[in-house]
Amino acid sequence: MADVMSTAVSGLLAFRRGLDTTSQNIANATTAGYSRQRVELATRPAQAFGSGWVGSGVQVTTVARVYDAFLASQVRSSASSLGRYDTLATEAERLDNVLGDSSSGLSAAFQNLVNAFQEVANDPSSLTSRQVLLSKAGIFTDQLAGYDSRLRAFAAEINTRLQAGAAEVSALADSLAKLNTQIVDAYGRTGQPPNDLLDQRDRLVDQLSSFVDVSVVTQDNGAANVYVGTGQPLVIGSTPTRLAVAPDPFDPTRLNLAIRSGATTTDISSQVTGGSLGGLLEYRAQILEPARDALGKVAAGVVAVVNGQHTRGITLTGAMGAPFFSIGSPTVLASAANGGNAAVSASIVDAGALTGDDYVFEFTGAWQLRNTTSGSTVALSGSGTVADPFTADGLSFVVGNTPVPGDKFRIEPTRDLVRGLGLALSDPAAIAAASPIRTAAGLANAGTGTISPPTVTDATDPALRNTVAIEFTSATTYSVNGAGSFAYTQGAPIALNGWSVHIDGAPVAGDRFTISDNSSGRGDNSNLLAMLGALEAPSLGGGTTSIADAAMQLTARIGTQTSQAQSNRDAFTVVHDQDIAAQQSVSGVNLDEEAANLIMLQQAFQAAAQLISVAQSMFDSLLGATRR
């Protein structure tokens, strides 16, 4: 019934609810994740009288959260990006500190090795210089082993952090599923939103966004379905799935992220791009593992150049040089899903042709090689046997046993090479500083011809150290050991017995040049000079990059990636702060506003109470009039 009393009571109750809500806002002004609440009021249905409609007061329709779903989504998106770039920057900085240090980094280590070879070249007969070279070469291998050990530790740490992060995400998923159940129940019982539960759920989703990129779809019954990555379900209603780690199909020591539902495990590593876990996966795939591959490529280049030239020289005892360094082999990893019993072995045949990339070697009825970085198929030559192995990109592959279509092997040509890097020499006298042969011009030569130092092209040639005489029979022809007649072209190579020389100038008939054994050349440094030249020359990347340049490119790339991640982290810190500010401008508690509301509601409450007093006076007056 429309009357002063009932209208006043409705206002009294409504304004009391408003005061309750305002006090709740003030009490939670600093509570993380709290959304301010607002009482929604509506007029009660009016009643018709002969003279018109008379209002019957006010009613509370709901206590609503002041909440903007779009702004909440923006906060989560920027939080996910910030988590990603913060992780990238932090981890890249650690890697940069290991390899890029100007005094103890990779470039400095390589230069120290070159300097040690130069010192022996300056005094090739000194056993002291030779011992120093062996010591510094050992330090070089120890430094690279130290880098490799740190990088392996970083990879192992990623596994640990992925496990911990997956466990935290799974715990959040369990809590979200329980909150969904409570929220659906609350909606069902009252038909009104349980604001505090909704805030709790949003808070959990916000925490989740720091680990992975998330999206939320709210259902009609109040439940929220939560998806991670590119749409993998994590929470559907009251049913959570688990984020777990699963071993890589090729390498069980390398863990990936997976969604586990019942007995089904689905790898989602390639689909998670945000949050700290996405940052870890990106760091491993885009920075850490390529750095390990590039480090192995540099080591392979050093070993190939040094060993290649060292075995072309002779020691202080006149013996041919042995390999200076030892090094590991490419890693071949079979897929856990392989159905055949095929075995694949790989070896490096040309370090200069190595790309530094990894490959998948797959049998599809015929063997195919695919570069995992570019995704392109690499042409193979050979048949895969020991006598005729497959070859491509500086590698050779030998295949045994029986494959079935779909069998795959992951080839990591350089990632594990440093594990086998070591010094193969221990005797300073065994350093092959001298060339096994030498050249000389006859003392009686009358022309202006000069002969170059020899270049050893095949140290295994049995006639390498045999004496050879080149005698000019005219200004344009010469004989070899008194036989044959060969046309002379100035500067053209003359190759024989595993060596090559060239003669310049204008010899005349009777001029004589000899190539002979150099076993007595204790003071000769020609082989070390050739080695130093080879170390400086472009020997990697198909003859386009020197070893020093490859080392600098590695450290420069890591430095650039670190700088980019740092810039992105700084940018998204600002963006995230702005998103939070925008959200708080809508959902946050403004104490000045709440104080104003408090005064307004208090005054309204007092006015409603005064109406009740007026109604009481009217009732008392009516009673008094009827008593007369």
Short mmCIF file of N, CA and C in Angstrom, two decimals, residues 278-379:
data_model
loop_
_atom_site.label_atom_id
_atom_site.label_comp_id
_atom_site.label_asym_id
_atom_site.label_seq_id
_atom_site.Cartn_x
_atom_site.Cartn_y
_atom_site.Cartn_z
N GLY A 278 55.87 -18.56 -21.38
CA GLY A 278 56.08 -18.31 -22.80
C GLY A 278 57.43 -17.67 -23.05
N GLY A 279 57.84 -16.75 -22.14
CA GLY A 279 59.15 -16.14 -22.28
C GLY A 279 60.28 -17.14 -22.14
N LEU A 280 60.13 -18.09 -21.22
CA LEU A 280 61.16 -19.13 -21.06
C LEU A 280 61.28 -19.98 -22.32
N LEU A 281 60.13 -20.38 -22.88
CA LEU A 281 60.15 -21.20 -24.09
C LEU A 281 60.77 -20.43 -25.25
N GLU A 282 60.43 -19.16 -25.38
CA GLU A 282 60.98 -18.35 -26.46
C GLU A 282 62.47 -18.14 -26.27
N TYR A 283 62.89 -17.89 -25.04
CA TYR A 283 64.32 -17.71 -24.76
C TYR A 283 65.10 -18.96 -25.12
N ARG A 284 64.57 -20.11 -24.74
CA ARG A 284 65.28 -21.36 -25.05
C ARG A 284 65.39 -21.59 -26.56
N ALA A 285 64.27 -21.40 -27.27
CA ALA A 285 64.24 -21.71 -28.70
C ALA A 285 64.93 -20.66 -29.55
N GLN A 286 64.82 -19.38 -29.16
CA GLN A 286 65.30 -18.31 -30.03
C GLN A 286 66.66 -17.73 -29.62
N ILE A 287 67.07 -17.95 -28.38
CA ILE A 287 68.32 -17.34 -27.92
C ILE A 287 69.31 -18.38 -27.40
N LEU A 288 68.89 -19.18 -26.41
CA LEU A 288 69.83 -20.08 -25.75
C LEU A 288 70.32 -21.19 -26.68
N GLU A 289 69.40 -21.94 -27.27
CA GLU A 289 69.82 -23.06 -28.12
C GLU A 289 70.58 -22.58 -29.36
N PRO A 290 70.15 -21.50 -30.05
CA PRO A 290 70.99 -21.00 -31.15
C PRO A 290 72.37 -20.57 -30.68
N ALA A 291 72.48 -20.03 -29.45
CA ALA A 291 73.79 -19.65 -28.93
C ALA A 291 74.67 -20.88 -28.72
N ARG A 292 74.07 -21.96 -28.19
CA ARG A 292 74.83 -23.19 -28.02
C ARG A 292 75.28 -23.75 -29.37
N ASP A 293 74.40 -23.68 -30.37
CA ASP A 293 74.76 -24.15 -31.71
C ASP A 293 75.89 -23.31 -32.28
N ALA A 294 75.80 -21.98 -32.11
CA ALA A 294 76.82 -21.09 -32.66
C ALA A 294 78.16 -21.27 -31.95
N LEU A 295 78.11 -21.51 -30.64
CA LEU A 295 79.35 -21.76 -29.89
C LEU A 295 80.03 -23.01 -30.42
N GLY A 296 79.23 -24.07 -30.64
CA GLY A 296 79.80 -25.29 -31.21
C GLY A 296 80.36 -25.07 -32.60
N LYS A 297 79.69 -24.22 -33.38
CA LYS A 297 80.17 -23.93 -34.74
C LYS A 297 81.52 -23.22 -34.69
N VAL A 298 81.68 -22.26 -33.78
CA VAL A 298 82.97 -21.59 -33.62
C VAL A 298 84.05 -22.60 -33.22
N ALA A 299 83.72 -23.46 -32.25
CA ALA A 299 84.69 -24.48 -31.83
C ALA A 299 85.07 -25.39 -32.98
N ALA A 300 84.08 -25.80 -33.78
CA ALA A 300 84.37 -26.66 -34.93
C ALA A 300 85.27 -25.95 -35.93
N GLY A 301 85.03 -24.64 -36.12
CA GLY A 301 85.89 -23.88 -37.04
C GLY A 301 87.32 -23.80 -36.56
N VAL A 302 87.50 -23.54 -35.26
CA VAL A 302 88.86 -23.47 -34.71
C VAL A 302 89.57 -24.80 -34.87
N VAL A 303 88.89 -25.88 -34.51
CA VAL A 303 89.52 -27.21 -34.58
C VAL A 303 89.84 -27.58 -36.01
N ALA A 304 88.92 -27.30 -36.94
CA ALA A 304 89.16 -27.66 -38.34
C ALA A 304 90.36 -26.91 -38.91
N VAL A 305 90.45 -25.62 -38.61
CA VAL A 305 91.56 -24.83 -39.16
C VAL A 305 92.88 -25.23 -38.51
N VAL A 306 92.89 -25.29 -37.18
CA VAL A 306 94.15 -25.59 -36.47
C VAL A 306 94.61 -27.01 -36.79
N ASN A 307 93.72 -27.99 -36.67
CA ASN A 307 94.13 -29.37 -36.95
C ASN A 307 94.51 -29.54 -38.42
N GLY A 308 93.73 -28.90 -39.31
CA GLY A 308 94.01 -29.04 -40.74
C GLY A 308 95.39 -28.54 -41.10
N GLN A 309 95.79 -27.41 -40.52
CA GLN A 309 97.11 -26.88 -40.83
C GLN A 309 98.20 -27.55 -40.01
N HIS A 310 97.89 -27.90 -38.77
CA HIS A 310 98.91 -28.51 -37.92
C HIS A 310 99.38 -29.85 -38.48
N THR A 311 98.50 -30.61 -39.07
CA THR A 311 98.88 -31.91 -39.64
C THR A 311 99.63 -31.75 -40.96
N ARG A 312 99.76 -30.51 -41.45
CA ARG A 312 100.54 -30.24 -42.66
C ARG A 312 101.95 -29.80 -42.33
N GLY A 313 102.26 -29.64 -41.03
CA GLY A 313 103.58 -29.20 -40.62
C GLY A 313 104.39 -30.32 -40.00
N ILE A 314 105.59 -29.96 -39.54
CA ILE A 314 106.45 -30.93 -38.88
C ILE A 314 106.87 -30.41 -37.51
N THR A 315 107.16 -31.35 -36.61
CA THR A 315 107.54 -31.05 -35.24
C THR A 315 109.03 -30.77 -35.14
N LEU A 316 109.49 -30.51 -33.92
CA LEU A 316 110.93 -30.29 -33.73
C LEU A 316 111.75 -31.52 -34.06
N THR A 317 111.13 -32.70 -34.02
CA THR A 317 111.85 -33.93 -34.35
C THR A 317 111.76 -34.27 -35.83
N GLY A 318 111.06 -33.46 -36.60
CA GLY A 318 110.93 -33.70 -38.03
C GLY A 318 109.75 -34.58 -38.40
N ALA A 319 108.96 -35.03 -37.43
CA ALA A 319 107.79 -35.85 -37.72
C ALA A 319 106.63 -34.97 -38.16
N MET A 320 105.72 -35.55 -38.96
CA MET A 320 104.53 -34.81 -39.37
C MET A 320 103.66 -34.53 -38.15
N GLY A 321 103.01 -33.37 -38.14
CA GLY A 321 102.19 -32.97 -37.01
C GLY A 321 100.95 -33.84 -36.85
N ALA A 322 100.52 -33.99 -35.62
CA ALA A 322 99.30 -34.72 -35.29
C ALA A 322 98.19 -33.71 -35.01
N PRO A 323 96.93 -34.15 -34.90
CA PRO A 323 95.86 -33.22 -34.55
C PRO A 323 96.17 -32.48 -33.24
N PHE A 324 95.90 -31.18 -33.24
CA PHE A 324 96.20 -30.33 -32.08
C PHE A 324 95.08 -30.41 -31.04
N PHE A 325 93.82 -30.41 -31.51
CA PHE A 325 92.65 -30.47 -30.65
C PHE A 325 91.85 -31.74 -30.92
N SER A 326 91.08 -32.14 -29.93
CA SER A 326 90.03 -33.15 -30.12
C SER A 326 88.69 -32.44 -29.95
N ILE A 327 87.64 -33.01 -30.52
CA ILE A 327 86.33 -32.38 -30.44
C ILE A 327 85.25 -33.45 -30.53
N GLY A 328 84.05 -33.11 -30.07
CA GLY A 328 82.94 -34.05 -30.08
C GLY A 328 82.34 -34.25 -31.46
N SER A 329 81.24 -34.98 -31.51
CA SER A 329 80.56 -35.31 -32.76
C SER A 329 79.14 -34.75 -32.75
N PRO A 330 78.52 -34.64 -33.92
CA PRO A 330 77.12 -34.21 -33.96
C PRO A 330 76.23 -35.16 -33.17
N THR A 331 75.16 -34.61 -32.62
CA THR A 331 74.21 -35.39 -31.84
C THR A 331 73.06 -35.83 -32.73
N VAL A 332 72.72 -37.12 -32.64
CA VAL A 332 71.59 -37.67 -33.39
C VAL A 332 70.58 -38.20 -32.36
N LEU A 333 69.36 -37.69 -32.41
CA LEU A 333 68.31 -38.06 -31.44
C LEU A 333 67.14 -38.69 -32.18
N ALA A 334 66.82 -39.91 -31.82
CA ALA A 334 65.70 -40.61 -32.45
C ALA A 334 64.39 -40.20 -31.81
N SER A 335 63.35 -40.07 -32.62
CA SER A 335 62.03 -39.75 -32.09
C SER A 335 61.49 -40.93 -31.30
N ALA A 336 60.80 -40.62 -30.20
CA ALA A 336 60.20 -41.67 -29.38
C ALA A 336 59.09 -42.39 -30.13
N ALA A 337 58.59 -41.79 -31.21
CA ALA A 337 57.50 -42.39 -31.96
C ALA A 337 57.96 -43.28 -33.11
N ASN A 338 59.28 -43.42 -33.27
CA ASN A 338 59.78 -44.24 -34.38
C ASN A 338 59.30 -45.68 -34.26
N GLY A 339 58.91 -46.24 -35.40
CA GLY A 339 58.42 -47.62 -35.40
C GLY A 339 59.43 -48.61 -35.92
N GLY A 340 60.44 -48.14 -36.62
CA GLY A 340 61.47 -49.04 -37.14
C GLY A 340 62.66 -49.13 -36.22
N ASN A 341 63.69 -49.83 -36.68
CA ASN A 341 64.91 -49.96 -35.87
C ASN A 341 66.10 -49.29 -36.55
N ALA A 342 65.81 -48.30 -37.39
CA ALA A 342 66.89 -47.62 -38.11
C ALA A 342 67.83 -46.93 -37.14
N ALA A 343 69.10 -46.90 -37.52
CA ALA A 343 70.13 -46.19 -36.76
C ALA A 343 70.81 -45.20 -37.69
N VAL A 344 71.05 -44.00 -37.19
CA VAL A 344 71.67 -42.95 -37.99
C VAL A 344 72.87 -42.40 -37.23
N SER A 345 73.99 -42.27 -37.91
CA SER A 345 75.16 -41.61 -37.34
C SER A 345 75.53 -40.44 -38.23
N ALA A 346 76.06 -39.39 -37.61
CA ALA A 346 76.41 -38.19 -38.36
C ALA A 346 77.83 -37.76 -38.00
N SER A 347 78.49 -37.14 -38.94
CA SER A 347 79.84 -36.61 -38.69
C SER A 347 80.03 -35.36 -39.53
N ILE A 348 81.00 -34.55 -39.12
CA ILE A 348 81.30 -33.31 -39.83
C ILE A 348 82.38 -33.60 -40.86
N VAL A 349 82.11 -33.25 -42.10
CA VAL A 349 83.10 -33.44 -43.16
C VAL A 349 83.66 -32.12 -43.65
N ASP A 350 82.96 -31.03 -43.39
CA ASP A 350 83.43 -29.71 -43.81
C ASP A 350 82.88 -28.67 -42.84
N ALA A 351 83.72 -28.28 -41.87
CA ALA A 351 83.27 -27.32 -40.86
C ALA A 351 82.90 -25.98 -41.48
N GLY A 352 83.54 -25.65 -42.60
CA GLY A 352 83.26 -24.38 -43.24
C GLY A 352 81.87 -24.30 -43.84
N ALA A 353 81.24 -25.45 -44.09
CA ALA A 353 79.91 -25.47 -44.70
C ALA A 353 78.80 -25.60 -43.66
N LEU A 354 79.15 -25.72 -42.37
CA LEU A 354 78.14 -25.85 -41.34
C LEU A 354 77.29 -24.59 -41.26
N THR A 355 75.99 -24.76 -41.10
CA THR A 355 75.08 -23.61 -41.00
C THR A 355 74.86 -23.18 -39.55
N GLY A 356 75.10 -24.07 -38.61
CA GLY A 356 74.77 -23.79 -37.21
C GLY A 356 73.31 -24.07 -36.89
N ASP A 357 72.55 -24.57 -37.86
CA ASP A 357 71.14 -24.90 -37.65
C ASP A 357 71.00 -26.38 -37.29
N ASP A 358 69.82 -26.74 -36.81
CA ASP A 358 69.49 -28.13 -36.53
C ASP A 358 68.61 -28.67 -37.67
N TYR A 359 68.49 -29.99 -37.72
CA TYR A 359 67.78 -30.64 -38.83
C TYR A 359 66.91 -31.78 -38.31
N VAL A 360 65.91 -32.12 -39.12
CA VAL A 360 65.15 -33.34 -38.91
C VAL A 360 65.41 -34.24 -40.12
N PHE A 361 65.87 -35.45 -39.83
CA PHE A 361 66.18 -36.46 -40.86
C PHE A 361 65.03 -37.46 -40.83
N GLU A 362 64.24 -37.50 -41.88
CA GLU A 362 62.99 -38.26 -41.86
C GLU A 362 62.92 -39.24 -43.03
N PHE A 363 62.37 -40.41 -42.71
CA PHE A 363 62.16 -41.42 -43.75
C PHE A 363 60.71 -41.38 -44.19
N THR A 364 60.49 -41.08 -45.46
CA THR A 364 59.13 -41.03 -46.02
C THR A 364 59.00 -42.01 -47.19
N GLY A 365 59.77 -43.08 -47.16
CA GLY A 365 59.94 -43.96 -48.31
C GLY A 365 61.32 -43.74 -48.90
N ALA A 366 61.82 -42.52 -48.70
CA ALA A 366 63.20 -42.14 -48.99
C ALA A 366 63.62 -41.15 -47.90
N TRP A 367 64.90 -41.06 -47.66
CA TRP A 367 65.37 -40.18 -46.60
C TRP A 367 65.36 -38.73 -47.07
N GLN A 368 64.85 -37.85 -46.18
CA GLN A 368 64.81 -36.41 -46.47
C GLN A 368 65.40 -35.66 -45.28
N LEU A 369 66.03 -34.53 -45.59
CA LEU A 369 66.64 -33.68 -44.55
C LEU A 369 65.97 -32.32 -44.59
N ARG A 370 65.48 -31.86 -43.42
CA ARG A 370 64.79 -30.57 -43.34
C ARG A 370 65.47 -29.70 -42.29
N ASN A 371 65.77 -28.47 -42.69
CA ASN A 371 66.35 -27.49 -41.77
C ASN A 371 65.25 -26.96 -40.86
N THR A 372 65.39 -27.12 -39.54
CA THR A 372 64.32 -26.74 -38.62
C THR A 372 64.20 -25.23 -38.46
N THR A 373 65.25 -24.48 -38.80
CA THR A 373 65.18 -23.02 -38.69
C THR A 373 64.42 -22.41 -39.86
N SER A 374 64.78 -22.81 -41.07
CA SER A 374 64.14 -22.26 -42.27
C SER A 374 62.92 -23.05 -42.70
N GLY A 375 62.86 -24.32 -42.26
CA GLY A 375 61.77 -25.20 -42.68
C GLY A 375 61.94 -25.77 -44.06
N SER A 376 63.04 -25.43 -44.72
CA SER A 376 63.25 -25.88 -46.10
C SER A 376 63.92 -27.26 -46.14
N THR A 377 63.65 -27.98 -47.21
CA THR A 377 64.26 -29.28 -47.43
C THR A 377 65.65 -29.09 -48.02
N VAL A 378 66.63 -29.84 -47.51
CA VAL A 378 68.01 -29.73 -47.94
C VAL A 378 68.33 -30.91 -48.85
N ALA A 379 68.90 -30.62 -50.01
CA ALA A 379 69.24 -31.68 -50.97
C ALA A 379 70.34 -32.58 -50.41
#
